[in-house]
Coordinates of C-alpha atoms in Angstrom, one line a residue:
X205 CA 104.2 133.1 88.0
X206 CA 103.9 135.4 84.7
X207 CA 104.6 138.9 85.5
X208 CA 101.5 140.8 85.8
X209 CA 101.6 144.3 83.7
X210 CA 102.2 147.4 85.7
X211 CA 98.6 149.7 86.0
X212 CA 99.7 152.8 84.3
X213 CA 98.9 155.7 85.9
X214 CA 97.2 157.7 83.3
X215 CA 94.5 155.0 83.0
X216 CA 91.2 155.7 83.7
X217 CA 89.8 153.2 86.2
X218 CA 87.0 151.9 83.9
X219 CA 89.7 150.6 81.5
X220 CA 92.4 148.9 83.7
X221 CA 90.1 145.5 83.9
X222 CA 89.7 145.4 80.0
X223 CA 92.9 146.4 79.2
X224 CA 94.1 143.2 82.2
X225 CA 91.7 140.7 80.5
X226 CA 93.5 140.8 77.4
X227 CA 97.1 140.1 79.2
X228 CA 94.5 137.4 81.2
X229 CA 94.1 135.6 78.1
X230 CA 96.9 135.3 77.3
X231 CA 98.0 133.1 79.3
X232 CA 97.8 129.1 79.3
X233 CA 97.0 128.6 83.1
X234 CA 93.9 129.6 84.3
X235 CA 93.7 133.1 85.9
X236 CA 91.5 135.8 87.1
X237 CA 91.0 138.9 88.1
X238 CA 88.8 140.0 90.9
X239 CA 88.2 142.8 93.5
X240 CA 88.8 143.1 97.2
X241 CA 84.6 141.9 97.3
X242 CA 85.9 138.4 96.1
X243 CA 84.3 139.5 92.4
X244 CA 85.4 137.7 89.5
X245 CA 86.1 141.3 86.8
X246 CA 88.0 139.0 84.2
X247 CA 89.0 135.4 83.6
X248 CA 90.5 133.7 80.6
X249 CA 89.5 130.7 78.5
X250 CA 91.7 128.3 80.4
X251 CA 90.5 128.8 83.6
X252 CA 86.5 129.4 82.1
X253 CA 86.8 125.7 80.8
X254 CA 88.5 124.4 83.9
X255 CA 86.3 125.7 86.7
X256 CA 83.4 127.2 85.3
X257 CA 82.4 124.4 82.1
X258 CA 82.3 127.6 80.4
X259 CA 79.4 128.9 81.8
X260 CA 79.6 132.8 82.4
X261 CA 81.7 134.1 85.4
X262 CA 82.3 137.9 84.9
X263 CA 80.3 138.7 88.5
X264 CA 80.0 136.0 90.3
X265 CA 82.3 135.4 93.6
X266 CA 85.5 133.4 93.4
X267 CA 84.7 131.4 96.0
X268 CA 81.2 130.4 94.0
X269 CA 83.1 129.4 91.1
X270 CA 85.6 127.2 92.3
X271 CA 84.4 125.8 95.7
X272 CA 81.0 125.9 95.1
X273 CA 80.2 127.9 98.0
X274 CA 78.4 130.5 99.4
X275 CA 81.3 132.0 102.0
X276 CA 84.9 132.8 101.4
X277 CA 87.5 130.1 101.9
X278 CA 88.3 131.4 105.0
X279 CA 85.1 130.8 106.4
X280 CA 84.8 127.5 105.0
X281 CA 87.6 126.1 106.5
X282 CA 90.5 126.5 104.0
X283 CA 93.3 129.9 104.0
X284 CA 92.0 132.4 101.5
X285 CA 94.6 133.8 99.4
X286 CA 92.9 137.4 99.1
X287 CA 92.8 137.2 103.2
X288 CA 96.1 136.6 103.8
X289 CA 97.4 139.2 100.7
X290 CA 95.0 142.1 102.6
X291 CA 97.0 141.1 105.4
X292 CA 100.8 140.8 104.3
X293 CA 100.3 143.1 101.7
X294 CA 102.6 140.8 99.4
X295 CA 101.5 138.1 97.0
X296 CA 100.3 134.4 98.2
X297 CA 100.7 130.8 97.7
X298 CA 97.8 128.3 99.1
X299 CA 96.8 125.1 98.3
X300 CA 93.3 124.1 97.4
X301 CA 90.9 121.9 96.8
X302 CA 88.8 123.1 93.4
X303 CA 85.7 121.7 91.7
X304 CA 86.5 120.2 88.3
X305 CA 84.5 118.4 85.5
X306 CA 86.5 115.1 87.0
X307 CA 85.5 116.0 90.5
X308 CA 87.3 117.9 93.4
X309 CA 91.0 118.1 92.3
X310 CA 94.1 119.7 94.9
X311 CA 95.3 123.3 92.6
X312 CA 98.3 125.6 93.8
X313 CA 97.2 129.1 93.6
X314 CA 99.3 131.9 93.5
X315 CA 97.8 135.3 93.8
X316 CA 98.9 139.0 93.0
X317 CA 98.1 142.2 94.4
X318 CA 97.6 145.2 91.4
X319 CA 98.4 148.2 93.2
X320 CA 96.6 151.8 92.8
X321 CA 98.1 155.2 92.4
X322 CA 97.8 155.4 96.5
X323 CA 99.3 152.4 96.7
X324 CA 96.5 150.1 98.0
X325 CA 95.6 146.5 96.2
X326 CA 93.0 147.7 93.6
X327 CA 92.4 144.4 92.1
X328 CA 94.3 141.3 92.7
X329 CA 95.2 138.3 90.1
X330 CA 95.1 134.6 91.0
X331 CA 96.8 132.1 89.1
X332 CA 96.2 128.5 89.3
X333 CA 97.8 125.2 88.6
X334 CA 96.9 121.6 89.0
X335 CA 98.8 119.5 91.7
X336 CA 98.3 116.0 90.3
X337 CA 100.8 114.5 92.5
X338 CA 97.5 114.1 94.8
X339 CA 93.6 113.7 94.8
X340 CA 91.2 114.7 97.3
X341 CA 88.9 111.7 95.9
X342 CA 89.4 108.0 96.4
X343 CA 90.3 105.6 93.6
X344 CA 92.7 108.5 92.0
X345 CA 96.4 107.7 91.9
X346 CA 99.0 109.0 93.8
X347 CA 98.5 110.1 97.1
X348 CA 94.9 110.6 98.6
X349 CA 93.8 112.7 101.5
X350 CA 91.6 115.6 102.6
X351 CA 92.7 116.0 106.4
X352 CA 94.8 119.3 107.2
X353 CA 97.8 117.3 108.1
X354 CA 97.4 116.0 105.1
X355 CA 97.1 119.2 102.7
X356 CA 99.9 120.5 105.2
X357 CA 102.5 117.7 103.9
X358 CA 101.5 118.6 100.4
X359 CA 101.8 122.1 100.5
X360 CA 105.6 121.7 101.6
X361 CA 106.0 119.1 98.8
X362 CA 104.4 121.8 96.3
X363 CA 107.1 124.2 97.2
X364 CA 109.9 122.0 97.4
X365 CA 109.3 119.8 94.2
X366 CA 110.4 122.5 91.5
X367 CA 113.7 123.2 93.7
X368 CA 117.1 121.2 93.3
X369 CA 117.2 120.9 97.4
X370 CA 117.7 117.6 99.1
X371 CA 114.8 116.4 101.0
X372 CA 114.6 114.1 104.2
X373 CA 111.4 112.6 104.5
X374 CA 110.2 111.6 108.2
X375 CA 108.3 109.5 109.9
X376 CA 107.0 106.2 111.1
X377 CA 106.7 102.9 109.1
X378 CA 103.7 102.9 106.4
X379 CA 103.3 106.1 106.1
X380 CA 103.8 106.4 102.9
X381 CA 107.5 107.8 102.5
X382 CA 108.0 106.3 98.9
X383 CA 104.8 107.7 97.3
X384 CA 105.9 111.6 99.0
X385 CA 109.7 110.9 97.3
X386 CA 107.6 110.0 94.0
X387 CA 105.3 113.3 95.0
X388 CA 108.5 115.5 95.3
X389 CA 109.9 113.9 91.7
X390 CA 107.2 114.6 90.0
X391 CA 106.7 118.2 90.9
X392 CA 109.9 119.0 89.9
X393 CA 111.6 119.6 86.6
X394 CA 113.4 116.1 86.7
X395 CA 109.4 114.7 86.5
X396 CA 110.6 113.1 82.9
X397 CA 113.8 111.4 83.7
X398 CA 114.2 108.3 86.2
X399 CA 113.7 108.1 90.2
X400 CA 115.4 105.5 91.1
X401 CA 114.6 103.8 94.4
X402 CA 118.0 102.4 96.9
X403 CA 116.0 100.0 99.5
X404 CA 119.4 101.1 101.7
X405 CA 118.0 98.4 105.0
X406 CA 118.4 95.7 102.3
X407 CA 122.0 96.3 100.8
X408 CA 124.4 94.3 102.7
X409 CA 127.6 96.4 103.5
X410 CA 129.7 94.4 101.0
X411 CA 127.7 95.5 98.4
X412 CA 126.4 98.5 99.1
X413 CA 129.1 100.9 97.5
X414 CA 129.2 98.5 94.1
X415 CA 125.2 98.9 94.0
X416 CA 125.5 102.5 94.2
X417 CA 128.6 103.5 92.4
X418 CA 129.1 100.2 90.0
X419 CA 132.1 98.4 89.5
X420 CA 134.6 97.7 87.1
X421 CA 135.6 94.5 85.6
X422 CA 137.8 92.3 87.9
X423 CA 137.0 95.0 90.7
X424 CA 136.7 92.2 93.0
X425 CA 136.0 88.2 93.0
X426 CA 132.6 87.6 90.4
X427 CA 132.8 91.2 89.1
X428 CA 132.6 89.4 85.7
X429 CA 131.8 92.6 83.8
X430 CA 131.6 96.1 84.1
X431 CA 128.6 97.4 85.9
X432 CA 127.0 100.6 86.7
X433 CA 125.3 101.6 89.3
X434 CA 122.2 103.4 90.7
X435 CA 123.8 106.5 91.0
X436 CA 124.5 106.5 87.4
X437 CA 120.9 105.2 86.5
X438 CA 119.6 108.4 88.4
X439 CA 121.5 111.0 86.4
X440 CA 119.1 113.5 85.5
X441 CA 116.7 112.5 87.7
X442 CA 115.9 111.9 91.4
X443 CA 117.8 109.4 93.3
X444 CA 115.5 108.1 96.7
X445 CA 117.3 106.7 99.3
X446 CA 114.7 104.6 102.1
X447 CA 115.8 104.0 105.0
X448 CA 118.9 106.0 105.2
X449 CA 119.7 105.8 108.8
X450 CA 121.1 101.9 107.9
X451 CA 123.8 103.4 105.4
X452 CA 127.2 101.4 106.8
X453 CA 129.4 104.1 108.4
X454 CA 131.9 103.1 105.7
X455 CA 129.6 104.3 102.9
X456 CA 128.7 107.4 104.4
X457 CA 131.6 109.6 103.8
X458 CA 131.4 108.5 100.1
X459 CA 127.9 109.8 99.5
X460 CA 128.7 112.9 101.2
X461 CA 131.3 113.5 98.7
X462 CA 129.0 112.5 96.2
X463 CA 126.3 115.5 97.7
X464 CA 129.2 117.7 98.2
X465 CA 130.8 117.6 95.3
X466 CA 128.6 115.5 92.3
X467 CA 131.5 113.2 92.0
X468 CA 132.2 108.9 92.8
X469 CA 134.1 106.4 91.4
X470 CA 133.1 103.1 90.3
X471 CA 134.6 100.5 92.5
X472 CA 138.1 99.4 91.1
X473 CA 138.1 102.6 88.8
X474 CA 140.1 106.0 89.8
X475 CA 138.2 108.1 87.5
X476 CA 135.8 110.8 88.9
X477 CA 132.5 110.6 87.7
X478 CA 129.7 113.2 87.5
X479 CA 126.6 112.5 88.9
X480 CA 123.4 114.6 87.9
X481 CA 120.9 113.7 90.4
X482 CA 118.5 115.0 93.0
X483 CA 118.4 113.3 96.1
X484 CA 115.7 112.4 98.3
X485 CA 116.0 110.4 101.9
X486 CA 113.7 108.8 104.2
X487 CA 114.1 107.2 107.4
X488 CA 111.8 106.0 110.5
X489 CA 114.5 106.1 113.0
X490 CA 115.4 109.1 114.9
X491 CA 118.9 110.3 113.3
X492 CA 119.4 113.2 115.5
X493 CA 120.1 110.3 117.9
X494 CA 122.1 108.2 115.5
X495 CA 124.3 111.1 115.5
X496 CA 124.6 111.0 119.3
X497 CA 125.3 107.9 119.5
X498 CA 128.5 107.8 116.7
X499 CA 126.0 105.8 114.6
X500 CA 125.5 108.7 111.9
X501 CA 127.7 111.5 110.6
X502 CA 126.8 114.8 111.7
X503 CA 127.7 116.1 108.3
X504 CA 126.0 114.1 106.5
X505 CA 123.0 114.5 108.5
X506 CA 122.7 118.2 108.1
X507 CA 123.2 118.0 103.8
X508 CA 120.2 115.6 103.9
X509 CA 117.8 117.5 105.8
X510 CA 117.9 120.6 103.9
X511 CA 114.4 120.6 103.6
X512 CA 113.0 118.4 106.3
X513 CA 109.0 116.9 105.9
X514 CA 107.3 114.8 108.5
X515 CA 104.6 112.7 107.4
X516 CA 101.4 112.3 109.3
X517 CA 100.9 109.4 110.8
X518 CA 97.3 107.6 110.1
X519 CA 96.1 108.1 113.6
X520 CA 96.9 112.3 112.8
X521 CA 94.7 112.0 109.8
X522 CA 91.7 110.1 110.7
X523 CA 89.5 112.0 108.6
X524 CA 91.4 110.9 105.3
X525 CA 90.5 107.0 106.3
X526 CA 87.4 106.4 104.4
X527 CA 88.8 108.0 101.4
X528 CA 91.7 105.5 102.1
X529 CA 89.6 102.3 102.7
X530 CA 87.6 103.1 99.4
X531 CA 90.7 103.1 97.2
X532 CA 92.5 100.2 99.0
X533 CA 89.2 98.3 98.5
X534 CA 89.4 99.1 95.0
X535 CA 92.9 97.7 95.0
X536 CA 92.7 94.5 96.7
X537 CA 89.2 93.5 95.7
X538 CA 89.2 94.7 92.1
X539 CA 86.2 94.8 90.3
X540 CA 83.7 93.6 93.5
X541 CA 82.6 97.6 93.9
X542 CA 82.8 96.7 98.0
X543 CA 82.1 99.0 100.3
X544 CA 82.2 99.6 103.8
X545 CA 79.2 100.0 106.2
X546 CA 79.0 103.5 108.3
X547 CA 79.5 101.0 111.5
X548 CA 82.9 99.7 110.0
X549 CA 83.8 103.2 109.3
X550 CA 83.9 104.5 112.8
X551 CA 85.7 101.0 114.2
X552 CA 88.5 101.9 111.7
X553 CA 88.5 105.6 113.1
X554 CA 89.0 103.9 116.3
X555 CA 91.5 102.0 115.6
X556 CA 95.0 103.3 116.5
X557 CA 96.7 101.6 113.2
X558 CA 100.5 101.3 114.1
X559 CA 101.5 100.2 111.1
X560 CA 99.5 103.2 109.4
X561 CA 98.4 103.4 106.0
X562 CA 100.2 99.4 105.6
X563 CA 98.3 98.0 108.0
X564 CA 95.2 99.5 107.1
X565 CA 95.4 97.7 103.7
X566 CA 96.1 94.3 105.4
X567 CA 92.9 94.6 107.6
X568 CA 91.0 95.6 104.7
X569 CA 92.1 92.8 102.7
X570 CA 91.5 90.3 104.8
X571 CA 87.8 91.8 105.3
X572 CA 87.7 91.8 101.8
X573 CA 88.2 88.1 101.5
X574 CA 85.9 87.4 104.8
X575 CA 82.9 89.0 103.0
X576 CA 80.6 87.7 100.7
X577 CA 78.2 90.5 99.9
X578 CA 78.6 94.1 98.5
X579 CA 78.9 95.8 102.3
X580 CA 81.8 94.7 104.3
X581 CA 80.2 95.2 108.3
X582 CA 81.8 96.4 111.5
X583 CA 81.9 92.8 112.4
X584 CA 83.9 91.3 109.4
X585 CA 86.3 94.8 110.6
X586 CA 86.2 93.5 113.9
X587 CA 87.6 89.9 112.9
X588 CA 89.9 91.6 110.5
X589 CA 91.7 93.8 112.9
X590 CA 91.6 90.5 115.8
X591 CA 93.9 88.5 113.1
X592 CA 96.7 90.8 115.1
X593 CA 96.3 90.1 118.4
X594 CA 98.8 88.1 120.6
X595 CA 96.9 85.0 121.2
X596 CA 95.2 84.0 124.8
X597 CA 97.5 82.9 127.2
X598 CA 97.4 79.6 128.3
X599 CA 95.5 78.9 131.4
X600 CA 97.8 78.2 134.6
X601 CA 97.5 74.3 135.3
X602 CA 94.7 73.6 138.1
X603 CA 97.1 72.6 141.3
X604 CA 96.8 68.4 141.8
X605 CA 94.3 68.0 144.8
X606 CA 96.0 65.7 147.8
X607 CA 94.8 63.8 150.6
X608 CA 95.1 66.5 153.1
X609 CA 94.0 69.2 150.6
X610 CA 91.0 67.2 150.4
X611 CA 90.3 66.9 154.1
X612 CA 91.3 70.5 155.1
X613 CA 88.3 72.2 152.7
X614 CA 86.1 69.2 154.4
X615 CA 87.0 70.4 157.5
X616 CA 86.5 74.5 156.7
X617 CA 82.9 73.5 155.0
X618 CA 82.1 71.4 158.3
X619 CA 82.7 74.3 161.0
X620 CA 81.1 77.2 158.6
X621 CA 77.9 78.8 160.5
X622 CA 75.0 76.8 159.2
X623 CA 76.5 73.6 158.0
X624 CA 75.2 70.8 159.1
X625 CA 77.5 69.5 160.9
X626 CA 77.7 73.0 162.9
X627 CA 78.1 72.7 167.0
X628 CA 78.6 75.0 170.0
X629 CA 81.2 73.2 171.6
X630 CA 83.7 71.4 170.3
X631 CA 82.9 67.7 171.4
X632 CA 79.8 68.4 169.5
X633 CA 81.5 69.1 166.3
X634 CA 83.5 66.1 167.0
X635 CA 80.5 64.1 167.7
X636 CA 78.6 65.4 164.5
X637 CA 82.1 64.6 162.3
X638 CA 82.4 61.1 163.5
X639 CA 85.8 61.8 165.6
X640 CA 87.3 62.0 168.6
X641 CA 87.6 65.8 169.7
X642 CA 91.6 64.8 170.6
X643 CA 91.4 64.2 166.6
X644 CA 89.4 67.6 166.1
X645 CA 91.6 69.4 167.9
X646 CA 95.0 68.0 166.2
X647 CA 93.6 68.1 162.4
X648 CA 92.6 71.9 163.8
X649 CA 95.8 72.8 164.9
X650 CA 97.9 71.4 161.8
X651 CA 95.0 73.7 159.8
X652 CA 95.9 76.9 161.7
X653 CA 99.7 76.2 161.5
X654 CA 99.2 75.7 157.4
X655 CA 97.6 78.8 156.8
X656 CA 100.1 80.5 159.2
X657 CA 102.9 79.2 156.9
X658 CA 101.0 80.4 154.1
X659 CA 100.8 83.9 155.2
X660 CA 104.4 84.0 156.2
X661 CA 105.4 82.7 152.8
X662 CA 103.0 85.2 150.9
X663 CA 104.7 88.8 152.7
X664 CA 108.2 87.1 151.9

C-alpha cells in the first residue's frame, strides 16, 4: 500500500481531512478516508466511479456505499476491517465482496489507522483493489463462489500470489486445483509470462526428466533433435506441477535441486542451466504418508509446502452450488438460457458429490441433454445423478422344486389348523389325505428329521 502522510502535529483538526483528500486523490486505486463512526470524510475519483457511479459520498457510511447496507460488515456477516484495526491496533487486510456497475465483484482491502497526538486512530484510510482471479456471480470466469470456505481459500491465494513462495495445493479430486494454481499465477507479478501445466500422473518415468529438463540431440535412441523442456518454457513464469505425489523417486532429487538451487541440465548435456520459475504443486494423495512409507522425499516435501492451501471440497461449500450449476449450465448448454427449478436445487444440495465440482458438471450435463424446456426439474436431477449408480444385482435363481419338495409343503398346508383336511387324531388325517396312517406317520417323520438337518446345518 502507498504510504499514508504523517498527521503533523501543528495541524488544526478541521484541516487534516482536506489536507488527506488531496494525498487521496492522488492515487489510482480507490481509497477513502473515514472515521471510527464508519463515515466516509474523503474519497478520490477512482474509488467515486467504482463504488459510488459517482454519485456523492462525503457522509454517507462505508458500509452504505460499498455493500449496500444498512449495518457494518461485521454485522452482516463478513470481517470489518475498522473492527479488527480498533482491536489490533495495526493496519488490516480483508477480503470482500463490493457492489460494482458489473455487479458484486470479490476486492482486497487494506486499511490504515491515522494516529492523533494521543496516539489513538483519529481517522483510518482504506484502500481497495479488485481480485479478478474470482467472482462472486455465476457465468464470470475464473473461479466462482460465495461460501466462507470459499472466500477463505481466496484470501490465502490473495496473499500468497504477489510472493515468489512455492505453493502446495491440497485436496480431493475435482476440486478445482488447476484453476487455484492459475488463481495464484495470476495474482502475482509473473501474471504476464507463461504457467505451464506438468500433468506429472501422465509422464511415464522414461520420459519424465526429458519432458521437464529437454534433451539434447543423440541424448538417447529417437532424440532426433534438440529439445527443451517445460522447465525452460516456464522461465519467467509459473511452473504447475498436478499430481505431484506420482513424481518417480528417480526424478525427485533432480527437482529438488532444481528448487534448491535454480539449476538442471538437459538430458545428455553437462551444462547447468538457470531456471526462472515459480513453482506451484498439487496433489490428492496424502504425502505426509508418502513420506512414511519411503514413497516421497522428506526434503522435497517440506520445499513444496512452503505455503500449504486446502481446497474445499463441494460438500464444504454447498452454498456456492447454484452459482456453480448456473455457470456450468451456461457451459455445457450454451445459448439454451436453462435453468434449474428450486426443487432441483435442494436435490443437488443433497447430494454428497464425490467427485466435487467434476462431477457436478457431468450430472448437469446430462440433465441438460434430458431436458427439453427452459427449467431443468428435480426429476430430470434425479435421473441425472442415477446414471452413477452400481446397477441392481441380479436376482438369486428360484431353487428347482422336486418331488419331495412338492409333497412336504402339501403335507405342512394339510395339517395347518383350519385346513380342510384338518383332524384330531391322526388316523383321521390319514383318512382325510387318502393314506394309510403307517404312510402318515413315515412321510411325518422323514419331515421332522429334514428340518432337523436344516437347523443343524444353519448354526454350523
Amino acid at each position: 500500500m502507498t504510504t499514508a502522510p504523517s498527521l503533523p502535529d501543528d495541524a488544526p483538526p478541521a484541516a487534516l481531512p482536506s489536507l488527506l483528500a488531496s494525498w487521496l486523490e492522488a492515487q489510482p486505486e480507490p481509497h477513502i478516508l473515514f472515521d471510527r463512526a464508519y463515515r466516509i470524510v474523503a474519497a478520490n475519483a477512482a474509488y467515486r466511479g467504482q463504488f459510488a457511479q459517482g454519485a456523492p459520498v462525503v457522509g454517507r457510511s462505508c458500509h452504505a456505499v460499498s455493500h449496500h447496507s444498512a449495518v457494518p460488515c461485521d454485522q452482516a456477516g463478513e470481517t470489518c476491517p475498522l473492527a479488527r484495526s480498533l482491536h489490533s491496533g495495526q493496519r488490516e487486510r480483508v477480503l470482500h465482496l463490493h457492489h460494482t456497475p458489473g455487479g458484486e465483484e470479490y476486492v482486497q482491502i487494506e486499511l490504515v489507522p491515522l494516529r492523533g497526538a494521543d496516539g489513538e486512530p483519529l481517522y483510518f484510510v482504506e484502500k481497495m483493489e479488485p481480485l479478478r482471479i474470482a467472482q462472486g456471480r455465476s457465468g464470470a470466469p475464473g473461479m466462482i463462489g460465495r461460501s466462507a470456505p470459499f472466500q477463505a481459500l481466496l484470501e490465502l491465494i490473495a496473499r500468497v500470489g504477489p510472493s515468489q513462495a512455492s505453493v502446495l495445493l491440497l485436496g480431493e479430486s475435482g476440486t478445482g486445483k488447476e484453476l487455484a494454481a492459475r488463481a495464484v499465477h495470476e495474482a502475482s507479478a509473473r501474471a504476464a509470462r507463461p504457467l505451464v501445466v506438468v500433468d506429472c500422473a501422465s509422464l511415464p518415468e522414461t520420459l519424465f526428466e526429458s519432458e521437464l529438463f529437454g534433451h539434447e540431440r543423440g541424448a538417447f535412441t529417437g532424440a532426433h533433435a534438440a529439445r527443451a523442456g517445460l522447465v525452460e518454457a516456464a522461465h519467467g513464469g509459473t511452473l504447475f506441477l498436478d499430481e505431484v505425489g506420482d513424481i518417480p523417486l528417480t526424478m525427485q532429487v533432480k527437482l529438488l535441486r532444481l528448487l534448491e538451487s535454480g539449476t538442471y541440465r538437459r538430458v545428455g548435456q553437462t551444462e547447468l542451466r538457470r531456471a526462472d520459475i515459480r513453482l506451484v504443486a498439487a496433489t490428492h494423495r496424502d504425502l505426509r504418508a508418502l513420506v512414511a512409507e519411503g514413497r516421497f522425499r522428506e526434503d522435497l516435501y517440506y520445499r513444496l509446502s512452503t505455503f500449504p492451501i486446502r481446497l474445499p471440497a463441494l460438500r464444504e461449500r454447498v452454498q456456492d452450488i447454484p452459482l456453480l450449476a448456473a455457470s456450468l449450465l451456461e457451459r455445457v448448454a450454451p445459448g439454451r438460457r436453462l435453468a434449474l427449478a428450486p426443487a432441483a436445487q435442494r436435490r443437488l444440495a443433497r447430494h454428497p458429490f464425490p467427485g466435487n465440482v467434476r462431477e457436478l458438471r457431468n450430472v448437469l450435463e446430462r440433465a441438460a441433454l434430458l431436458t427439453d424446456g427452459p427449467v431443468v426439474t428435480a426429476q430430470t436431477i434425479e435421473r441425472a445423478l442415477g446414471f452413477d449408480s452400481p446397477p441392481p444385482a441380479p436376482a438369486a435363481p428360484a431353487p428347482r422344486a422336486t418331488l419331495r419338495g412338492i409333497e412336504n409343503a402339501a403335507l405342512r398346508a394339510a395339517l395347518q389348523p383350519g385346513a380342510p383336511t384338518h383332524a384330531a387324531t391322526r388316523r383321521e388325517q390319514a383318512r382325510a389325505l387318502g393314506v394309510s396312517p403307517r404312510t402318515l406317520y413315515r412321510r411325518l417323520r422323514a419331515l421332522e428329521q429334514e428340518e432337523c438337518e436344516k437347523m443343524i446345518a444353519g448354526r454350523a
